[in-house]
Amino acid sequence: MIREVIVVEGKDDTVAIQRAVEADTIETGGSAVSEMTIRRIALAQERRGVIIFTDPDHAGERIRKKIAERVPGCKHAFLPRHEAIAKRDLGVENASPDAIRAALAQVRTEMPSAHAELAWADLAEAGLTIQIGAAERRNRLGEILGIGYCNAKQLLKRCRMFQIGRAEFEAALARLDEQEASEHSVTGMEGERQNEQAFD
């Protein structure tokens, strides 16, 4: 049984969560989070703690931000977009039990801003801002760090919010670079095989 109460958007999300883990949920009922729902979340945070687990889309991010502003100290779980897609729908309800458990194993706690170890220049140097392929690199880095997909500005903010320091950031970058190098190696080998077949 997970101690914290998990905040989701709707009934289908609750069903998906309870297929994966034993947990209580609070449903926001969509993006217009009512004052009563905020009070329930605040009470749950005070007594048991809260994990915000909204859909990995713009509406889900708005809900996450609204709750986090009103109820400080919540934990956050992020689901990679590719784990949340079914047909043209994007949501927690589409995720497999394994994907949900993996996201909950990587929860992050929002902390008061301390001294920031990372700066915009660090993101730029890592190819995470305006370079070609930056969005895909941010997406993958967000998965490795367990903080979800975000634009460059949000990425820097989340690193600070969740107190991700330089060592953790650089370790995640190293994993990302290894993944990309491995993929390029496989792509290169396939290209060589195709060239060999063309000359056979």
GROMACS .gro file of C-alpha atoms in nm, residues 32-176:
model
  145
   32ALA     CA    1  -1.097   2.319  -1.348
   33VAL     CA    2  -0.980   2.204  -1.004
   34SER     CA    3  -1.247   2.308  -0.753
   35GLU     CA    4  -1.177   2.475  -0.420
   36MET     CA    5  -1.323   2.170  -0.244
   37THR     CA    6  -1.080   1.942  -0.429
   38ILE     CA    7  -0.788   2.168  -0.333
   39ARG     CA    8  -0.897   2.144   0.032
   40ARG     CA    9  -0.913   1.763   0.010
   41ILE     CA   10  -0.565   1.753  -0.143
   42ALA     CA   11  -0.430   1.990   0.126
   43LEU     CA   12  -0.575   1.768   0.400
   44ALA     CA   13  -0.429   1.456   0.238
   45GLN     CA   14  -0.090   1.627   0.211
   46GLU     CA   15  -0.103   1.721   0.580
   47ARG     CA   16  -0.198   1.371   0.697
   48ARG     CA   17  -0.040   1.128   0.450
   49GLY     CA   18   0.145   1.317   0.181
   50VAL     CA   19   0.040   1.359  -0.182
   51ILE     CA   20   0.180   1.243  -0.517
   52ILE     CA   21   0.061   1.450  -0.814
   53PHE     CA   22   0.031   1.217  -1.116
   54THR     CA   23  -0.142   1.404  -1.398
   55ASP     CA   24  -0.145   1.337  -1.773
   56PRO     CA   25   0.173   1.426  -1.967
   57ASP     CA   26   0.001   1.697  -2.172
   58HIS     CA   27  -0.058   2.073  -2.143
   59ALA     CA   28  -0.382   2.033  -1.945
   60GLY     CA   29  -0.210   1.792  -1.705
   61GLU     CA   30   0.077   2.035  -1.654
   62ARG     CA   31  -0.168   2.318  -1.577
   63ILE     CA   32  -0.340   2.103  -1.314
   64ARG     CA   33  -0.004   1.999  -1.166
   65LYS     CA   34   0.111   2.361  -1.145
   66LYS     CA   35  -0.216   2.481  -0.990
   67ILE     CA   36  -0.210   2.213  -0.718
   68ALA     CA   37   0.162   2.262  -0.646
   69GLU     CA   38   0.110   2.637  -0.603
   70ARG     CA   39  -0.181   2.588  -0.363
   71VAL     CA   40  -0.048   2.284  -0.174
   72PRO     CA   41   0.328   2.315  -0.115
   73GLY     CA   42   0.558   2.017  -0.061
   74CYS     CA   43   0.379   1.767  -0.284
   75LYS     CA   44   0.564   1.482  -0.451
   76HIS     CA   45   0.548   1.451  -0.829
   77ALA     CA   46   0.535   1.146  -1.057
   78PHE     CA   47   0.585   1.189  -1.431
   79LEU     CA   48   0.485   0.946  -1.704
   80PRO     CA   49   0.680   0.952  -2.034
   81ARG     CA   50   0.451   1.047  -2.322
   82HIS     CA   51   0.527   0.732  -2.521
   83GLU     CA   52   0.403   0.525  -2.223
   84ALA     CA   53   0.072   0.714  -2.210
   85ILE     CA   54  -0.051   0.698  -2.570
   86ALA     CA   55  -0.338   0.487  -2.700
   87LYS     CA   56  -0.461   0.570  -3.049
   88ARG     CA   57  -0.473   0.952  -3.038
   89ASP     CA   58  -0.535   0.982  -2.665
   90LEU     CA   59  -0.265   1.083  -2.417
   91GLY     CA   60  -0.324   1.001  -2.052
   92VAL     CA   61  -0.234   0.806  -1.739
   93GLU     CA   62  -0.528   0.573  -1.806
   94ASN     CA   63  -0.346   0.436  -2.113
   95ALA     CA   64  -0.028   0.338  -1.927
   96SER     CA   65   0.065  -0.020  -1.843
   97PRO     CA   66   0.096  -0.124  -1.478
   98ASP     CA   67   0.475  -0.154  -1.525
   99ALA     CA   68   0.499   0.202  -1.661
  100ILE     CA   69   0.293   0.337  -1.369
  101ARG     CA   70   0.506   0.151  -1.114
  102ALA     CA   71   0.824   0.282  -1.280
  103ALA     CA   72   0.694   0.641  -1.265
  104LEU     CA   73   0.598   0.604  -0.898
  105ALA     CA   74   0.942   0.461  -0.822
  106GLN     CA   75   1.094   0.788  -0.946
  107VAL     CA   76   0.883   1.039  -0.753
  108ARG     CA   77   1.037   1.379  -0.693
  109THR     CA   78   0.965   1.607  -0.398
  110GLU     CA   79   0.928   1.977  -0.464
  111MET     CA   80   1.164   2.170  -0.239
  112PRO     CA   81   1.205   2.541  -0.163
  113SER     CA   82   1.456   2.692  -0.406
  114ALA     CA   83   1.804   2.657  -0.268
  115HIS     CA   84   2.128   2.771  -0.427
  116ALA     CA   85   2.094   2.680  -0.796
  117GLU     CA   86   2.381   2.464  -0.922
  118LEU     CA   87   2.262   2.469  -1.283
  119ALA     CA   88   2.229   2.764  -1.518
  120TRP     CA   89   2.097   2.827  -1.869
  121ALA     CA   90   2.452   2.795  -2.005
  122ASP     CA   91   2.467   2.434  -1.879
  123LEU     CA   92   2.157   2.346  -2.080
  124ALA     CA   93   2.290   2.519  -2.391
  125GLU     CA   94   2.625   2.341  -2.364
  126ALA     CA   95   2.443   2.007  -2.333
  127GLY     CA   96   2.244   2.069  -2.653
  128LEU     CA   97   1.914   2.113  -2.469
  129THR     CA   98   1.806   2.461  -2.577
  130ILE     CA   99   1.781   2.578  -2.941
  131GLN     CA  100   2.004   2.325  -3.117
  132ILE     CA  101   1.870   2.079  -3.374
  133GLY     CA  102   1.736   1.778  -3.185
  134ALA     CA  103   1.718   1.968  -2.854
  135ALA     CA  104   1.350   1.881  -2.793
  136GLU     CA  105   1.418   1.508  -2.832
  137ARG     CA  106   1.722   1.530  -2.602
  138ARG     CA  107   1.510   1.711  -2.338
  139ASN     CA  108   1.242   1.446  -2.370
  140ARG     CA  109   1.492   1.166  -2.311
  141LEU     CA  110   1.670   1.350  -2.031
  142GLY     CA  111   1.334   1.411  -1.862
  143GLU     CA  112   1.268   1.035  -1.873
  144ILE     CA  113   1.609   0.953  -1.725
  145LEU     CA  114   1.566   1.208  -1.445
  146GLY     CA  115   1.200   1.117  -1.389
  147ILE     CA  116   1.077   1.476  -1.431
  148GLY     CA  117   0.876   1.444  -1.753
  149TYR     CA  118   0.900   1.630  -2.081
  150CYS     CA  119   0.943   2.007  -2.065
  151ASN     CA  120   1.071   2.296  -2.270
  152ALA     CA  121   1.416   2.435  -2.189
  153LYS     CA  122   1.287   2.699  -1.947
  154GLN     CA  123   1.074   2.443  -1.760
  155LEU     CA  124   1.365   2.198  -1.752
  156LEU     CA  125   1.586   2.446  -1.571
  157LYS     CA  126   1.299   2.532  -1.334
  158ARG     CA  127   1.231   2.164  -1.254
  159CYS     CA  128   1.598   2.091  -1.193
  160ARG     CA  129   1.597   2.370  -0.937
  161MET     CA  130   1.256   2.278  -0.793
  162PHE     CA  131   1.355   1.915  -0.739
  163GLN     CA  132   1.711   2.007  -0.634
  164ILE     CA  133   1.881   1.819  -0.914
  165GLY     CA  134   2.245   1.910  -0.873
  166ARG     CA  135   2.530   1.916  -1.121
  167ALA     CA  136   2.646   1.560  -1.043
  168GLU     CA  137   2.301   1.407  -1.103
  169PHE     CA  138   2.248   1.623  -1.413
  170GLU     CA  139   2.584   1.522  -1.563
  171ALA     CA  140   2.527   1.153  -1.483
  172ALA     CA  141   2.191   1.170  -1.664
  173LEU     CA  142   2.357   1.345  -1.960
  174ALA     CA  143   2.619   1.069  -1.975
  175ARG     CA  144   2.340   0.807  -1.991
  176LEU     CA  145   2.168   1.009  -2.265
   0.00000   0.00000   0.00000
